[in-house]
GROMACS .gro file of C-alpha atoms in nm:
model
  206
    1MET     CA    1   0.001   0.007  -0.010
    2ASP     CA    2   0.136   0.322  -0.099
    3ASP     CA    3  -0.119   0.574   0.015
    4VAL     CA    4  -0.337   0.549   0.306
    5ARG     CA    5  -0.585   0.785   0.126
    6ASP     CA    6  -0.712   0.444  -0.089
    7LEU     CA    7  -0.785   0.233   0.193
    8THR     CA    8  -1.130   0.077   0.143
    9GLU     CA    9  -1.438   0.087   0.366
   10LEU     CA   10  -1.351  -0.289   0.476
   11GLN     CA   11  -1.025  -0.207   0.535
   12LEU     CA   12  -1.120   0.077   0.764
   13ASP     CA   13  -1.379  -0.144   0.938
   14ALA     CA   14  -1.097  -0.423   1.009
   15LEU     CA   15  -0.879  -0.120   1.142
   16ARG     CA   16  -1.203  -0.057   1.370
   17GLU     CA   17  -1.216  -0.391   1.515
   18VAL     CA   18  -0.870  -0.402   1.568
   19ALA     CA   19  -0.886  -0.065   1.740
   20ASN     CA   20  -1.136  -0.159   1.947
   21ILE     CA   21  -0.937  -0.469   2.132
   22GLY     CA   22  -0.615  -0.261   2.200
   23ALA     CA   23  -0.841   0.033   2.349
   24ALA     CA   24  -1.049  -0.169   2.560
   25HIS     CA   25  -0.725  -0.322   2.735
   26ALA     CA   26  -0.570   0.036   2.746
   27ALA     CA   27  -0.884   0.134   2.927
   28THR     CA   28  -0.871  -0.143   3.205
   29ALA     CA   29  -0.486  -0.070   3.262
   30LEU     CA   30  -0.580   0.291   3.292
   31SER     CA   31  -0.869   0.198   3.550
   32GLN     CA   32  -0.655  -0.018   3.741
   33MET     CA   33  -0.375   0.261   3.797
   34THR     CA   34  -0.640   0.531   3.880
   35GLU     CA   35  -0.879   0.292   4.073
   36ARG     CA   36  -1.152   0.471   3.858
   37PRO     CA   37  -1.393   0.311   3.583
   38THR     CA   38  -1.257   0.427   3.253
   39MET     CA   39  -1.497   0.470   2.983
   40ILE     CA   40  -1.372   0.488   2.624
   41ALA     CA   41  -1.589   0.599   2.299
   42VAL     CA   42  -1.601   0.385   1.999
   43PRO     CA   43  -1.211   0.433   1.816
   44GLU     CA   44  -1.245   0.688   1.514
   45ILE     CA   45  -1.047   0.592   1.209
   46LYS     CA   46  -0.979   0.901   1.005
   47VAL     CA   47  -0.724   0.966   0.697
   48MET     CA   48  -0.620   1.331   0.706
   49ARG     CA   49  -0.321   1.546   0.695
   50LEU     CA   50  -0.095   1.533   1.005
   51GLY     CA   51  -0.116   1.912   1.017
   52ALA     CA   52  -0.477   1.846   1.107
   53VAL     CA   53  -0.462   1.547   1.345
   54SER     CA   54  -0.487   1.825   1.658
   55SER     CA   55  -0.840   1.917   1.552
   56LEU     CA   56  -0.970   1.609   1.673
   57VAL     CA   57  -0.804   1.682   2.015
   58GLY     CA   58  -0.973   2.035   2.012
   59ASP     CA   59  -0.891   2.404   2.061
   60SER     CA   60  -0.531   2.415   1.890
   61HIS     CA   61  -0.422   2.640   2.149
   62GLN     CA   62  -0.521   2.417   2.434
   63VAL     CA   63  -0.222   2.310   2.655
   64VAL     CA   64  -0.199   1.955   2.693
   65VAL     CA   65   0.065   1.692   2.790
   66ALA     CA   66   0.150   1.477   2.517
   67VAL     CA   67   0.384   1.153   2.534
   68SER     CA   68   0.513   0.966   2.231
   69MET     CA   69   0.609   0.621   2.189
   70HIS     CA   70   0.740   0.444   1.873
   71MET     CA   71   0.589   0.107   1.786
   72LEU     CA   72   0.853  -0.129   1.775
   73GLY     CA   73   0.859  -0.506   1.645
   74ASP     CA   74   0.663  -0.646   1.384
   75LEU     CA   75   0.469  -0.285   1.293
   76THR     CA   76   0.621   0.063   1.287
   77GLY     CA   77   0.427   0.393   1.376
   78ARG     CA   78   0.343   0.594   1.681
   79ILE     CA   79   0.131   0.609   1.946
   80LEU     CA   80   0.033   0.935   2.108
   81LEU     CA   81  -0.150   0.993   2.432
   82MET     CA   82  -0.251   1.338   2.496
   83VAL     CA   83  -0.448   1.489   2.826
   84PRO     CA   84  -0.553   1.857   2.858
   85GLU     CA   85  -0.309   2.005   3.144
   86ASP     CA   86  -0.553   2.053   3.382
   87ASP     CA   87  -0.691   1.702   3.391
   88THR     CA   88  -0.312   1.593   3.389
   89ARG     CA   89  -0.281   1.754   3.751
   90LEU     CA   90  -0.608   1.575   3.885
   91LEU     CA   91  -0.449   1.244   3.717
   92CYS     CA   92  -0.135   1.291   3.882
   93ASP     CA   93  -0.298   1.346   4.219
   94LEU     CA   94  -0.467   1.021   4.149
   95LEU     CA   95  -0.162   0.815   4.054
   96LEU     CA   96   0.049   0.981   4.330
   97ARG     CA   97  -0.212   0.909   4.572
   98ARG     CA   98  -0.227   1.255   4.708
   99ASP     CA   99  -0.556   1.472   4.807
  100ARG     CA  100  -0.740   1.631   4.522
  101GLY     CA  101  -0.591   1.956   4.427
  102THR     CA  102  -0.242   1.887   4.571
  103THR     CA  103  -0.050   1.884   4.211
  104ILE     CA  104   0.024   2.261   4.120
  105ALA     CA  105   0.313   2.198   3.875
  106LEU     CA  106   0.412   1.917   3.640
  107GLU     CA  107   0.769   1.878   3.789
  108GLU     CA  108   1.001   1.580   3.716
  109LEU     CA  109   0.788   1.357   3.963
  110GLU     CA  110   0.432   1.434   3.805
  111GLN     CA  111   0.593   1.391   3.458
  112SER     CA  112   0.774   1.081   3.515
  113SER     CA  113   0.450   0.924   3.654
  114PHE     CA  114   0.259   1.050   3.354
  115LYS     CA  115   0.511   0.912   3.125
  116GLU     CA  116   0.479   0.582   3.340
  117THR     CA  117   0.158   0.581   3.255
  118ALA     CA  118   0.116   0.624   2.917
  119ASN     CA  119   0.421   0.367   2.881
  120ILE     CA  120   0.146   0.121   3.035
  121VAL     CA  121  -0.154   0.217   2.884
  122GLY     CA  122   0.039   0.229   2.509
  123GLY     CA  123   0.200  -0.121   2.614
  124ALA     CA  124  -0.140  -0.269   2.707
  125TYR     CA  125  -0.281  -0.136   2.350
  126LEU     CA  126   0.003  -0.317   2.175
  127ASN     CA  127  -0.017  -0.638   2.383
  128ALA     CA  128  -0.378  -0.668   2.272
  129LEU     CA  129  -0.286  -0.608   1.906
  130SER     CA  130   0.016  -0.832   1.934
  131ASP     CA  131  -0.238  -1.098   2.072
  132PHE     CA  132  -0.509  -1.033   1.836
  133LEU     CA  133  -0.236  -0.997   1.490
  134GLY     CA  134   0.013  -1.287   1.629
  135MET     CA  135   0.276  -1.028   1.608
  136MET     CA  136   0.550  -0.897   1.846
  137LEU     CA  137   0.491  -0.536   1.937
  138LEU     CA  138   0.672  -0.300   2.172
  139PRO     CA  139   0.627   0.069   2.297
  140SER     CA  140   0.975   0.263   2.283
  141VAL     CA  141   1.088   0.497   2.591
  142PRO     CA  142   0.842   0.767   2.602
  143SER     CA  143   0.898   1.121   2.494
  144LEU     CA  144   0.706   1.379   2.669
  145VAL     CA  145   0.627   1.737   2.585
  146ILE     CA  146   0.384   2.034   2.748
  147ASP     CA  147   0.285   2.270   2.502
  148GLU     CA  148  -0.061   2.405   2.278
  149VAL     CA  149  -0.232   2.067   2.094
  150GLY     CA  150  -0.131   2.258   1.780
  151SER     CA  151   0.244   2.255   1.826
  152VAL     CA  152   0.288   1.905   1.964
  153PHE     CA  153   0.216   1.783   1.592
  154THR     CA  154   0.506   2.049   1.472
  155SER     CA  155   0.740   1.949   1.746
  156GLY     CA  156   1.081   1.838   1.654
  157GLN     CA  157   1.104   1.627   1.987
  158MET     CA  158   0.787   1.430   1.899
  159LYS     CA  159   0.919   1.407   1.496
  160LEU     CA  160   0.578   1.278   1.397
  161GLY     CA  161   0.626   1.387   1.036
  162GLU     CA  162   0.567   1.693   0.797
  163ALA     CA  163   0.229   1.884   0.838
  164ASP     CA  164   0.141   1.778   0.462
  165ASP     CA  165   0.198   1.413   0.520
  166PHE     CA  166  -0.154   1.225   0.501
  167VAL     CA  167  -0.172   0.973   0.812
  168LEU     CA  168  -0.435   0.693   0.888
  169CYS     CA  169  -0.521   0.816   1.265
  170VAL     CA  170  -0.684   0.563   1.506
  171GLU     CA  171  -0.857   0.821   1.781
  172THR     CA  172  -0.979   0.680   2.136
  173GLU     CA  173  -1.134   0.922   2.359
  174PHE     CA  174  -1.131   0.805   2.728
  175ARG     CA  175  -1.291   0.962   3.021
  176PHE     CA  176  -1.318   0.869   3.401
  177ARG     CA  177  -1.456   1.064   3.699
  178ASP     CA  178  -1.291   1.220   4.002
  179ASP     CA  179  -1.507   1.344   4.252
  180GLY     CA  180  -1.742   1.436   3.981
  181ASP     CA  181  -1.506   1.597   3.732
  182ARG     CA  182  -1.465   1.426   3.417
  183LEU     CA  183  -1.113   1.387   3.315
  184THR     CA  184  -1.073   1.315   2.925
  185GLY     CA  185  -0.769   1.229   2.684
  186HIS     CA  186  -0.701   1.119   2.346
  187LEU     CA  187  -0.518   0.785   2.252
  188LEU     CA  188  -0.372   0.833   1.873
  189LEU     CA  189  -0.249   0.540   1.688
  190LEU     CA  190  -0.056   0.630   1.349
  191PRO     CA  191   0.056   0.326   1.162
  192ASP     CA  192   0.295   0.364   0.887
  193THR     CA  193   0.182   0.228   0.525
  194ALA     CA  194   0.368  -0.082   0.549
  195SER     CA  195   0.251  -0.158   0.888
  196LEU     CA  196  -0.133  -0.129   0.731
  197THR     CA  197  -0.015  -0.393   0.478
  198ALA     CA  198   0.128  -0.616   0.771
  199ILE     CA  199  -0.218  -0.565   0.945
  200PHE     CA  200  -0.447  -0.638   0.661
  201ASP     CA  201  -0.244  -0.979   0.570
  202ALA     CA  202  -0.256  -1.079   0.937
  203ILE     CA  203  -0.640  -1.071   0.945
  204ARG     CA  204  -0.726  -1.137   0.567
  205VAL     CA  205  -0.864  -0.871   0.463
  206THR     CA  206  -0.775  -0.711   0.118
   0.00000   0.00000   0.00000
């Protein structure tokens, strides 16, 4: 496959099924870490320019904490976990077993905790895909940035590609409640075109 814009509806449906399995495992991992029930939306599959992916998350000027990981092994691409900065502080309170509202700044400890969470959630996603596809998949060491959504996708540190590149984006929105507050994040899977071909071969979709 040379261009993700050539994907058929049958292929997109197959990817949605694969994404559902990965997202469910990721949500279970997050629930265990936060001790809060985690709800996920049905994954959305979109083919779009990389520069437009930020629109899935919301206002391009919203500050988020983003963790990016390479997919290593039989598939290659990226996994990106993004959570609004305010929600990340509440999430750190849960992860570090602090009283609600304790985390004011995202210092080294908080960033390390969030990266560990992203690594576990991303690993759970990839483990589910590994089992389903019969492949070996591993996440790389995570890379973290705190920036506006629009800037995350052009960050040299993230190295996601060029703004005009067409990518296939698997978006999963997850939510859970902390004392009535709804925390929201986005998990994006950005496989490269060679990996898409490998996925379709594994599940026998042409």
